[in-house]
Coordinates of N, CA, C and O in Angstrom, one line a residue:
M154 N 0.8 -1.2 0.1 CA 0.2 0.1 0.1 C 0.9 1.0 0.2 O 1.4 1.4 0.6
S155 N 0.5 2.1 -1.0 CA 1.6 3.4 -0.9 C 1.0 4.7 -0.1 O -0.1 4.6 0.5
K156 N 1.7 5.2 0.2 CA 1.5 6.6 1.3 C 0.6 7.5 0.6 O 1.1 7.8 -0.4
T157 N -0.4 7.9 1.1 CA -0.6 9.3 0.7 C -0.1 10.3 1.4 O -0.2 10.4 2.7
Y158 N 0.3 11.2 0.8 CA 0.9 12.8 1.3 C 0.0 14.0 1.3 O -0.8 13.9 -0.1
N159 N -0.2 14.4 2.3 CA -1.0 15.9 2.1 C -0.2 17.1 1.6 O 1.0 17.2 2.2
V160 N -0.9 17.6 0.9 CA -0.2 18.9 0.4 C -1.0 19.9 0.4 O -2.1 20.3 0.4
A161 N -0.4 21.1 1.3 CA -1.2 22.5 1.4 C -0.6 23.0 0.3 O 0.5 23.3 -0.5
V162 N -1.9 23.6 -0.7 CA -2.0 24.7 -1.6 C -2.2 25.7 -1.3 O -3.2 26.1 -0.7
L163 N -1.4 26.7 -1.7 CA -1.4 28.1 -1.7 C -1.2 29.0 -3.0 O -0.9 28.3 -3.8
I164 N -2.7 29.3 -3.1 CA -3.3 30.0 -4.1 C -3.1 31.9 -4.1 O -3.6 32.3 -3.0
G165 N -2.1 32.1 -4.9 CA -1.9 33.8 -4.7 C -3.0 34.4 -4.9 O -2.9 36.1 -4.9
S166 N -4.4 34.3 -5.9 CA -5.1 35.2 -6.0 C -6.2 35.2 -5.1 O -6.4 33.7 -5.0
L167 N -6.9 35.8 -4.7 CA -7.9 35.9 -3.5 C -9.3 35.7 -4.5 O -10.3 35.4 -3.9
R168 N -9.0 36.1 -5.5 CA -10.9 35.7 -6.5 C -11.1 34.5 -6.5 O -10.7 33.5 -6.8
K169 N -12.5 34.3 -6.0 CA -13.1 32.8 -6.0 C -12.7 32.1 -7.1 O -13.1 31.3 -7.4
A170 N -13.3 33.2 -8.2 CA -13.3 32.6 -9.6 C -11.8 32.7 -10.3 O -11.8 32.8 -11.8
S171 N -10.9 33.0 -9.5 CA -9.7 33.1 -10.6 C -9.4 32.0 -11.2 O -9.5 30.9 -10.8
I172 N -8.1 32.1 -12.3 CA -7.6 30.9 -12.9 C -7.3 30.2 -12.0 O -7.0 28.9 -12.1
N173 N -6.4 30.7 -11.4 CA -5.1 30.2 -10.6 C -5.9 28.8 -9.4 O -5.7 27.8 -9.3
R174 N -6.9 29.5 -8.9 CA -7.8 28.7 -8.1 C -8.8 27.5 -8.8 O -8.5 26.6 -8.5
K175 N -9.0 27.8 -10.2 CA -9.6 26.6 -11.2 C -8.3 25.8 -11.5 O -8.5 24.5 -11.7
L176 N -7.1 26.2 -11.5 CA -5.9 25.3 -11.7 C -5.6 24.8 -10.9 O -5.6 23.3 -10.8
A177 N -5.6 25.1 -9.4 CA -5.4 24.2 -8.2 C -6.9 23.3 -8.0 O -6.1 21.9 -8.0
L178 N -7.8 23.4 -8.3 CA -9.0 22.5 -8.4 C -8.7 21.3 -9.4 O -9.1 20.2 -9.1
A179 N -8.4 21.9 -10.8 CA -8.3 20.8 -11.5 C -7.0 20.2 -11.2 O -7.0 18.9 -11.4
L180 N -5.7 20.5 -10.7 CA -4.9 19.7 -10.3 C -5.3 18.4 -9.2 O -4.7 17.7 -9.3
A181 N -6.1 18.9 -8.3 CA -6.5 18.1 -7.4 C -7.6 17.0 -7.9 O -7.4 15.8 -7.6
D182 N -8.2 17.2 -9.0 CA -8.7 16.3 -10.0 C -8.0 15.3 -10.6 O -8.3 14.1 -10.7
L183 N -6.9 16.1 -11.0 CA -5.9 15.1 -11.7 C -4.7 14.3 -11.2 O -4.2 13.6 -11.6
A184 N -4.9 14.9 -9.6 CA -3.8 14.4 -8.9 C -3.8 12.9 -8.5 O -5.0 12.0 -8.6
P185 N -2.8 11.8 -8.7 CA -2.6 10.8 -8.4 C -3.6 10.3 -6.7 O -3.2 11.2 -6.0
A186 N -3.8 9.3 -6.7 CA -4.3 9.0 -5.1 C -2.9 9.2 -4.3 O -3.3 9.2 -3.1
S187 N -1.8 9.1 -4.5 CA -0.8 9.4 -3.6 C -0.6 10.8 -2.8 O -0.1 11.2 -2.1
L188 N -1.6 11.6 -3.6 CA -1.3 13.4 -3.4 C -2.9 13.6 -2.8 O -3.9 13.1 -3.5
N189 N -2.9 14.1 -1.5 CA -4.2 14.5 -1.2 C -4.0 16.1 -1.1 O -3.4 16.9 -0.1
L190 N -4.5 16.9 -2.0 CA -4.2 18.6 -2.1 C -5.5 19.3 -1.6 O -6.4 19.2 -1.7
E191 N -5.1 20.1 -0.5 CA -5.9 21.0 0.1 C -5.3 22.3 0.3 O -4.5 22.8 0.5
I192 N -6.5 23.2 0.0 CA -6.3 24.5 -0.6 C -6.2 25.1 1.0 O -7.2 25.1 1.9
L193 N -5.3 25.7 0.9 CA -5.3 26.6 2.6 C -5.4 28.2 2.4 O -4.7 28.8 1.8
E194 N -6.3 28.8 2.5 CA -6.8 30.1 2.5 C -6.1 30.6 3.0 O -5.8 30.8 4.3
I195 N -5.5 32.0 2.2 CA -4.7 33.0 2.6 C -5.0 34.3 2.7 O -4.7 35.3 3.4
G196 N -6.8 35.0 2.7 CA -7.3 35.7 2.4 C -7.6 36.4 3.6 O -7.5 37.5 3.9
D197 N -7.9 35.7 4.5 CA -8.0 35.8 5.9 C -6.9 36.2 6.8 O -6.9 36.5 8.4
L198 N -5.4 36.2 6.4 CA -4.3 36.3 7.3 C -4.1 37.6 7.3 O -3.5 38.5 6.5
P199 N -4.3 38.4 8.5 CA -3.7 39.8 8.4 C -2.4 40.2 8.0 O -1.3 39.0 8.5
L200 N -1.9 41.3 7.7 CA -0.8 41.5 7.5 C 0.5 40.9 8.7 O 0.3 41.2 9.6
Y201 N 1.4 40.6 8.4 CA 2.5 40.2 9.2 C 3.2 41.1 9.7 O 3.8 41.9 9.2
N202 N 3.2 40.9 11.1 CA 3.8 42.1 11.8 C 4.3 41.5 13.4 O 3.4 40.9 14.0
E203 N 5.6 41.7 12.8 CA 6.2 40.7 14.4 C 5.9 41.2 15.7 O 5.8 40.5 16.8
D204 N 5.6 42.4 15.7 CA 4.9 42.9 16.9 C 3.5 42.5 17.6 O 3.0 42.5 18.9
A205 N 2.8 41.9 16.6 CA 1.4 41.5 16.7 C 1.6 40.0 16.7 O 0.6 39.2 17.3
D206 N 2.6 39.4 16.5 CA 2.9 37.7 16.8 C 2.9 37.7 18.0 O 3.2 38.3 19.1
G207 N 3.6 36.2 18.3 CA 3.5 35.8 19.9 C 2.4 35.2 20.5 O 1.3 34.7 19.9
D208 N 2.1 35.8 21.7 CA 0.8 35.1 22.5 C -0.5 36.1 22.2 O -1.3 35.2 22.4
T209 N -0.3 37.1 21.3 CA -1.4 37.9 21.1 C -1.3 37.7 19.4 O -2.3 38.7 19.0
A210 N -0.7 36.6 18.8 CA -0.9 36.5 17.3 C -2.5 36.6 16.9 O -3.3 36.0 17.6
P211 N -3.1 37.1 15.8 CA -3.9 37.3 15.2 C -4.6 35.7 15.2 O -3.7 34.9 14.9
A212 N -6.0 35.6 15.6 CA -6.4 34.0 15.5 C -6.3 33.3 14.3 O -6.1 32.2 14.6
S213 N -6.1 33.7 13.1 CA -6.0 33.1 11.8 C -5.1 32.8 11.6 O -4.8 31.9 10.9
Y214 N -3.7 33.1 12.3 CA -2.5 32.7 12.2 C -2.6 31.0 12.7 O -1.5 30.3 12.0
A215 N -2.9 30.6 13.8 CA -2.8 29.2 14.4 C -3.2 28.4 13.4 O -2.6 27.6 13.3
P216 N -4.4 28.2 13.0 CA -5.0 27.5 12.3 C -4.1 27.3 10.6 O -3.8 26.0 10.2
F217 N -3.8 28.3 10.3 CA -2.9 28.1 9.2 C -1.5 27.7 9.1 O -1.3 26.7 8.8
R218 N -0.9 28.0 10.0 CA 0.2 27.5 10.6 C 0.2 26.0 10.8 O 1.2 25.1 10.6
S219 N -0.7 25.6 11.6 CA -1.3 24.3 12.0 C -1.0 23.6 10.6 O -0.8 22.1 10.7
K220 N -1.9 23.9 9.6 CA -2.3 23.1 8.5 C -1.2 22.8 7.7 O -0.8 22.0 7.5
L221 N -0.2 24.0 8.0 CA 0.8 24.0 7.2 C 2.0 23.2 7.5 O 2.6 22.3 7.0
K222 N 2.2 23.3 8.8 CA 3.1 22.5 9.6 C 2.8 20.7 9.6 O 3.7 19.6 9.4
A223 N 1.5 20.7 9.5 CA 1.2 19.1 9.2 C 1.2 18.7 7.9 O 1.3 17.4 7.8
A224 N 1.1 19.5 6.9 CA 1.3 18.9 5.4 C 2.7 18.6 5.3 O 3.3 18.6 6.1
D225 N 2.7 17.3 4.4 CA 3.6 17.0 4.2 C 4.4 17.5 2.9 O 5.6 17.4 2.8
A226 N 4.2 18.3 2.0 CA 4.4 19.1 1.1 C 3.4 20.0 0.5 O 2.7 20.6 1.1
V227 N 4.2 21.2 -0.2 CA 3.1 22.6 -0.5 C 3.6 22.5 -1.9 O 4.3 22.1 -2.7
L228 N 2.4 23.4 -2.5 CA 2.2 23.5 -3.8 C 1.8 24.9 -3.9 O 0.6 25.1 -3.3
F229 N 2.4 25.9 -4.9 CA 2.3 27.2 -4.7 C 1.8 27.7 -6.3 O 2.2 27.2 -7.3
I230 N 0.9 27.9 -6.5 CA -0.3 28.2 -7.7 C -0.4 30.1 -7.6 O -1.3 30.3 -6.8
T231 N 0.1 30.6 -8.8 CA 0.2 32.0 -8.2 C 0.2 32.9 -9.8 O 0.8 32.3 -10.6
P232 N -0.6 34.0 -9.7 CA -0.5 35.0 -10.8 C 0.5 35.6 -10.5 O 1.2 35.4 -9.6
E233 N 0.8 36.7 -11.3 CA 2.1 37.6 -11.5 C 1.3 38.7 -11.4 O 0.5 39.6 -12.1
Y234 N 1.8 39.7 -10.3 CA 1.5 40.9 -10.2 C 2.5 42.0 -10.6 O 3.6 41.6 -9.5
N235 N 2.7 42.8 -11.1 CA 3.9 43.8 -11.0 C 5.1 43.4 -11.3 O 6.3 43.3 -10.7
R236 N 5.3 42.0 -12.0 CA 6.7 41.1 -12.0 C 7.1 40.5 -10.9 O 8.2 40.0 -10.7
S237 N 5.9 40.2 -10.0 CA 6.3 39.6 -9.2 C 5.1 39.1 -8.4 O 4.1 38.7 -9.0
I238 N 5.3 38.1 -6.8 CA 4.0 37.6 -6.2 C 3.0 38.3 -5.8 O 3.6 39.6 -5.4
P239 N 1.7 37.9 -5.8 CA 0.9 39.2 -5.2 C 1.3 39.3 -3.7 O 2.0 38.4 -3.0
A240 N 0.7 40.6 -3.3 CA 1.0 40.8 -1.6 C 0.9 39.2 -0.8 O 1.1 39.1 -0.1
P241 N -1.0 38.9 -1.0 CA -1.4 37.8 -0.3 C -0.4 36.6 -0.2 O 0.0 35.9 0.7
M242 N 0.3 36.1 -1.2 CA 1.1 35.2 -1.2 C 2.5 35.3 -0.5 O 2.7 34.5 0.3
K243 N 3.1 36.4 -0.5 CA 4.0 36.8 0.2 C 3.6 36.8 1.9 O 4.4 36.6 2.7
N244 N 2.4 37.7 2.1 CA 2.0 37.5 3.6 C 2.0 36.1 4.2 O 2.5 35.8 5.2
A245 N 1.1 35.4 3.6 CA 1.4 33.9 3.8 C 2.6 33.2 4.0 O 2.8 32.4 5.0
I246 N 3.7 33.4 3.1 CA 4.7 32.9 3.4 C 5.5 33.5 4.7 O 6.1 32.8 5.4
D247 N 5.5 34.9 4.9 CA 5.9 35.6 6.1 C 5.2 34.9 7.2 O 5.8 34.4 8.4
V248 N 3.9 34.5 7.3 CA 2.5 34.1 8.2 C 3.5 32.9 8.7 O 3.8 32.3 9.7
G249 N 3.6 31.8 7.5 CA 3.9 30.5 8.0 C 5.1 30.3 8.2 O 5.6 28.9 8.5
S250 N 6.4 31.0 7.9 CA 7.9 30.9 8.1 C 8.4 31.4 9.6 O 9.2 31.6 10.1
R251 N 7.1 32.1 10.5 CA 7.7 32.8 11.7 C 6.5 32.0 12.9 O 5.5 31.3 12.5
P252 N 6.6 32.1 14.0 CA 8.0 32.8 14.7 C 9.4 32.0 14.1 O 9.0 31.1 13.6
Y253 N 10.5 33.0 14.3 CA 11.8 32.4 13.6 C 12.1 31.3 14.2 O 12.1 31.2 15.6
G254 N 12.8 30.2 13.5 CA 13.0 29.0 13.7 C 11.9 28.2 14.0 O 12.1 26.9 14.3
Q255 N 10.6 28.3 13.7 CA 9.3 27.6 13.6 C 8.8 27.4 12.4 O 7.5 27.2 12.3
S256 N 9.4 27.7 11.4 CA 8.8 27.8 9.9 C 8.3 26.4 9.5 O 8.7 25.3 9.8
G257 N 6.7 26.5 8.9 CA 6.1 25.6 8.5 C 6.7 25.0 7.0 O 5.9 23.8 6.8
F258 N 7.4 25.7 6.3 CA 8.0 25.3 5.2 C 8.8 24.5 5.1 O 9.7 23.5 4.4
S259 N 9.9 24.6 6.2 CA 11.2 24.0 6.0 C 11.4 22.5 5.7 O 10.6 21.8 6.4
G260 N 12.1 22.2 4.9 CA 12.3 20.6 4.8 C 11.4 20.2 3.5 O 11.6 18.9 3.1
K261 N 10.6 20.9 3.6 CA 9.1 20.1 2.5 C 9.4 20.1 1.1 O 9.9 21.5 0.5
P262 N 8.8 19.3 0.7 CA 9.2 19.2 -1.0 C 8.0 20.4 -1.5 O 6.7 20.3 -1.1
G263 N 8.3 21.0 -3.0 CA 7.2 22.0 -3.1 C 7.5 22.3 -4.5 O 8.0 21.2 -5.2
A264 N 6.4 22.9 -5.4 CA 6.4 23.2 -6.8 C 5.5 24.3 -6.7 O 4.9 24.8 -6.0
V265 N 6.2 25.2 -8.1 CA 5.5 26.2 -8.3 C 4.9 26.2 -9.7 O 5.6 25.6 -10.5
L266 N 3.6 26.4 -9.5 CA 3.0 26.9 -11.2 C 2.4 28.5 -11.3 O 1.5 28.7 -10.0
S267 N 2.6 28.9 -12.1 CA 2.4 30.6 -12.5 C 1.1 30.3 -13.4 O 1.7 29.8 -14.5
A268 N 0.6 31.2 -13.6 CA -0.6 31.3 -14.8 C -1.0 32.7 -14.7 O -1.3 33.3 -13.8
S269 N -1.1 33.0 -16.0 CA -1.7 34.3 -16.3 C -2.4 34.4 -17.6 O -2.0 33.6 -18.8
P270 N -3.2 35.1 -18.1 CA -4.1 35.6 -19.3 C -2.8 36.0 -20.2 O -3.0 35.8 -21.4
G271 N -1.8 36.5 -19.9 CA -0.6 37.3 -20.8 C 0.4 36.2 -21.2 O 0.2 35.0 -20.7
A272 N 1.0 36.4 -22.1 CA 2.0 35.3 -23.0 C 3.0 35.2 -22.0 O 3.5 33.7 -22.3
V273 N 3.2 35.5 -21.0 CA 4.6 35.1 -20.2 C 4.4 34.2 -19.0 O 5.5 33.5 -18.9
G274 N 3.2 34.3 -18.7 CA 2.8 33.2 -18.0 C 3.4 33.2 -16.5 O 3.3 32.1 -15.8
G275 N 3.5 34.2 -15.8 CA 4.0 34.6 -14.9 C 5.4 34.2 -14.2 O 5.6 33.9 -13.5
F276 N 6.0 34.0 -15.2 CA 7.4 33.9 -15.3 C 8.4 34.4 -14.0 O 8.8 34.0 -13.4
G277 N 8.2 36.1 -14.0 CA 8.7 36.8 -12.8 C 8.0 36.2 -11.6 O 9.0 36.1 -10.9
A278 N 7.0 36.1 -11.5 CA 6.6 35.6 -10.3 C 7.0 34.2 -9.8 O 7.2 33.8 -8.6
N279 N 6.9 33.2 -10.7 CA 7.4 32.0 -10.9 C 8.9 31.9 -9.9 O 9.1 31.5 -8.9
H280 N 9.9 32.9 -10.5 CA 11.0 33.0 -10.2 C 11.3 33.9 -8.5 O 12.0 33.6 -7.9
H281 N 10.7 34.7 -8.7 CA 10.7 35.3 -7.5 C 10.4 34.6 -6.4 O 10.9 34.4 -5.3
L282 N 9.3 33.6 -6.5 CA 8.9 32.8 -5.6 C 9.7 31.7 -5.0 O 10.1 31.4 -4.0
R283 N 10.4 31.3 -6.2 CA 11.6 30.3 -6.2 C 12.4 30.8 -5.2 O 13.3 29.9 -4.4
Q284 N 12.7 32.2 -5.4 CA 13.8 32.9 -4.6 C 13.6 32.5 -3.2 O 14.6 32.4 -2.3
C285 N 12.4 33.0 -2.9 CA 11.9 33.0 -1.3 C 12.2 31.6 -0.9 O 12.6 31.1 0.4
L286 N 11.8 30.4 -1.8 CA 11.7 29.4 -1.4 C 13.2 28.7 -1.2 O 13.3 27.9 -0.2
V287 N 13.9 29.0 -1.7 CA 15.4 28.7 -1.4 C 15.9 28.8 0.1 O 16.1 28.1 0.8
F288 N 15.6 30.1 0.5 CA 15.8 30.8 2.0 C 14.9 29.9 2.9 O 15.4 29.5 4.0
L289 N 13.7 29.6 2.8 CA 12.9 29.1 3.3 C 12.8 27.3 3.4 O 12.6 26.4 4.2
D290 N 13.7 27.0 2.6 CA 14.4 25.1 2.7 C 13.3 24.5 2.3 O 13.0 23.5 2.5
V291 N 12.7 25.0 1.0 CA 11.5 24.4 0.3 C 12.3 23.4 -0.8 O 13.0 24.3 -1.7
H292 N 12.2 22.1 -0.9 CA 12.8 21.5 -1.9 C 11.9 21.3 -3.4 O 11.2 20.7 -3.4
V293 N 12.4 22.3 -4.2 CA 11.5 22.7 -5.2 C 11.6 21.9 -6.6 O 12.6 21.6 -7.1
L294 N 10.4 21.2 -7.0 CA 10.6 20.4 -8.5 C 10.8 21.1 -9.2 O 10.6 22.6 -9.7
Q295 N 12.0 21.0 -10.1 CA 12.7 21.7 -11.2 C 12.2 21.5 -12.2 O 12.1 22.6 -13.2
Q296 N 11.5 20.5 -12.9 CA 11.1 20.1 -14.3 C 9.8 19.2 -14.0 O 9.8 18.1 -13.1
P297 N 8.5 19.5 -14.8 CA 8.9 20.3 -15.4 C 8.1 21.8 -15.3 O 7.8 22.3 -13.8
E298 N 8.9 22.8 -16.0 CA 8.6 24.2 -15.5 C 7.2 24.3 -15.7 O 6.8 24.0 -16.6
A299 N 6.6 25.3 -15.1 CA 5.1 25.5 -15.2 C 5.0 27.2 -15.2 O 4.7 27.5 -13.9
Y300 N 5.2 27.8 -16.5 CA 4.5 28.9 -16.4 C 3.6 28.9 -17.4 O 3.7 28.7 -18.7
L301 N 2.4 29.2 -17.3 CA 1.4 29.1 -18.3 C 0.6 30.4 -18.7 O 0.1 31.2 -18.1
G302 N 1.0 30.5 -20.0 CA 0.5 32.1 -20.3 C -0.9 31.4 -21.3 O -1.1 30.2 -21.8
G303 N -1.4 32.4 -21.5 CA -3.0 32.3 -22.2 C -3.7 31.5 -21.5 O -4.8 30.7 -22.0
A304 N -3.5 31.5 -20.1 CA -4.6 30.9 -19.1 C -5.8 31.3 -19.0 O -6.8 30.4 -18.5
G305 N -6.3 32.6 -19.4 CA -7.8 32.9 -19.8 C -8.6 31.6 -20.8 O -9.8 31.8 -20.6
N306 N -7.6 31.1 -21.5 CA -8.4 29.9 -22.6 C -8.4 28.6 -22.0 O -8.6 27.9 -22.7
F307 N -8.0 28.2 -20.6 CA -7.9 26.7 -20.1 C -9.6 26.4 -19.9 O -9.5 25.4 -19.7
F308 N -10.2 27.0 -19.6 CA -11.5 26.3 -19.3 C -12.7 27.1 -20.0 O -12.8 28.4 -20.5
D309 N -13.5 26.5 -20.5 CA -15.0 26.9 -21.2 C -16.0 27.5 -20.2 O -15.4 28.1 -19.1
E310 N -17.0 28.5 -20.7 CA -18.0 29.0 -20.2 C -18.4 28.3 -18.9 O -18.8 29.0 -18.1
N311 N -18.3 26.9 -18.8 CA -18.9 26.4 -17.9 C -17.9 25.9 -16.9 O -18.0 25.0 -15.6
G312 N -16.2 26.5 -17.0 CA -15.5 26.0 -16.0 C -14.7 24.7 -16.1 O -14.4 24.1 -15.4
V313 N -15.2 24.1 -17.7 CA -14.6 22.7 -17.7 C -13.1 23.3 -18.2 O -13.4 24.1 -19.4
L314 N -12.1 22.3 -18.2 CA -10.5 22.4 -18.2 C -10.7 22.0 -19.7 O -11.3 20.7 -20.3
S315 N -10.2 22.8 -20.5 CA -9.6 22.4 -21.9 C -8.9 20.9 -21.9 O -8.0 20.8 -21.3
D316 N -8.9 20.5 -23.2 CA -8.4 19.0 -23.7 C -6.9 19.6 -23.7 O -6.1 19.3 -23.7
G317 N -6.5 20.9 -24.2 CA -5.4 21.1 -24.8 C -4.3 21.3 -23.4 O -3.1 21.7 -24.0
I318 N -4.9 22.2 -22.1 CA -3.9 21.9 -21.4 C -3.7 20.7 -20.2 O -2.9 20.5 -19.5
K319 N -4.8 19.8 -20.4 CA -4.9 18.7 -19.7 C -3.6 18.0 -19.4 O -3.1 17.6 -18.4
P320 N -3.3 17.4 -20.9 CA -2.1 16.8 -20.7 C -0.5 17.0 -20.1 O 0.3 16.3 -19.5
F321 N -0.4 18.8 -20.1 CA 0.7 19.7 -19.3 C 0.6 19.2 -17.7 O 1.2 18.8 -17.1
L322 N -1.0 19.7 -17.4 CA -1.1 19.5 -16.0 C -1.1 18.2 -15.3 O -0.7 18.2 -14.2
Q323 N -1.5 17.2 -16.3 CA -1.1 15.5 -16.0 C 0.2 15.7 -15.6 O 0.5 14.9 -14.6
K324 N 1.2 15.9 -16.7 CA 2.5 15.6 -16.4 C 2.8 16.3 -15.3 O 4.1 15.6 -14.7
F325 N 2.6 17.7 -15.2 CA 3.2 18.3 -13.7 C 2.7 17.9 -12.5 O 3.4 17.7 -11.7
I326 N 1.6 17.4 -12.6 CA 1.2 16.8 -11.1 C 1.6 15.5 -10.9 O 2.1 15.2 -9.8
D327 N 1.9 14.5 -12.0 CA 2.6 13.1 -11.9 C 4.1 13.2 -11.5 O 4.5 12.6 -10.5
A328 N 4.8 14.3 -12.0 CA 6.2 14.7 -11.7 C 6.2 15.3 -10.2 O 7.3 14.7 -9.5
Y329 N 5.0 15.8 -10.2 CA 5.0 16.4 -8.4 C 5.1 15.3 -7.5 O 5.7 15.0 -6.4
A330 N 4.1 14.3 -7.9 CA 4.0 13.3 -7.1 C 4.9 12.3 -6.8 O 5.3 12.2 -5.6
A331 N 5.8 12.1 -7.9 CA 6.9 11.5 -7.8 C 8.0 12.3 -7.0 O 8.8 11.6 -6.0
W332 N 8.2 13.3 -7.2 CA 9.1 14.6 -6.7 C 8.7 14.4 -5.1 O 10.0 14.1 -4.3
V333 N 7.5 14.5 -4.7 CA 7.0 14.5 -3.1 C 7.7 13.0 -2.3 O 8.2 12.7 -1.3
A334 N 7.3 12.0 -3.0 CA 7.5 10.6 -2.9 C 9.0 10.4 -2.6 O 9.5 9.7 -1.5
K335 N 9.7 11.0 -3.5 CA 11.1 11.0 -3.5 C 11.8 11.5 -2.4 O 12.7 11.2 -1.6
Q336 N 11.2 12.9 -2.0 CA 11.9 13.9 -1.3 C 11.4 13.1 0.3 O 11.9 13.7 1.3
A337 N 10.6 12.7 0.4 CA 9.7 11.7 1.7 C 10.5 10.8 2.6 O 11.6 10.2 2.8

């Protein structure tokens, strides 16, 4: 019997109907049985402020940190804002990596998928996020790289994933599953 790995999924867009949220849900459907993907909502996290952390930390920090620490792996799915990661994603990284020495990210296998309606596919956000993950000691999947341009065409008007992108997403999630198992 193979192990099932719990994956914390962080989505950089807060819009409920965002392309990135739809991609996260599609990946959950395509994931092999060895992965259990759970979206950790980041929109309720107040801006990180070390002065407010500790014994009087905002109430939403504790469940987020607990779920992150309990996860076996992390998956980041993000758009690009101004050639970088969206503020909510950076804030979630700051909250999850604190207090110092108690990071919920350390040593976990991870992957980054960026998607944008534009042609570049969130390349800047993808690499900026990877730079943060080096410091956080997240062991990031290197191949296949996932910069998905033209992402506005990945779903039809009913939210159904197009056949054009499905093979790549399957390849990505299968490679990620193998990466998680290898790192475990």
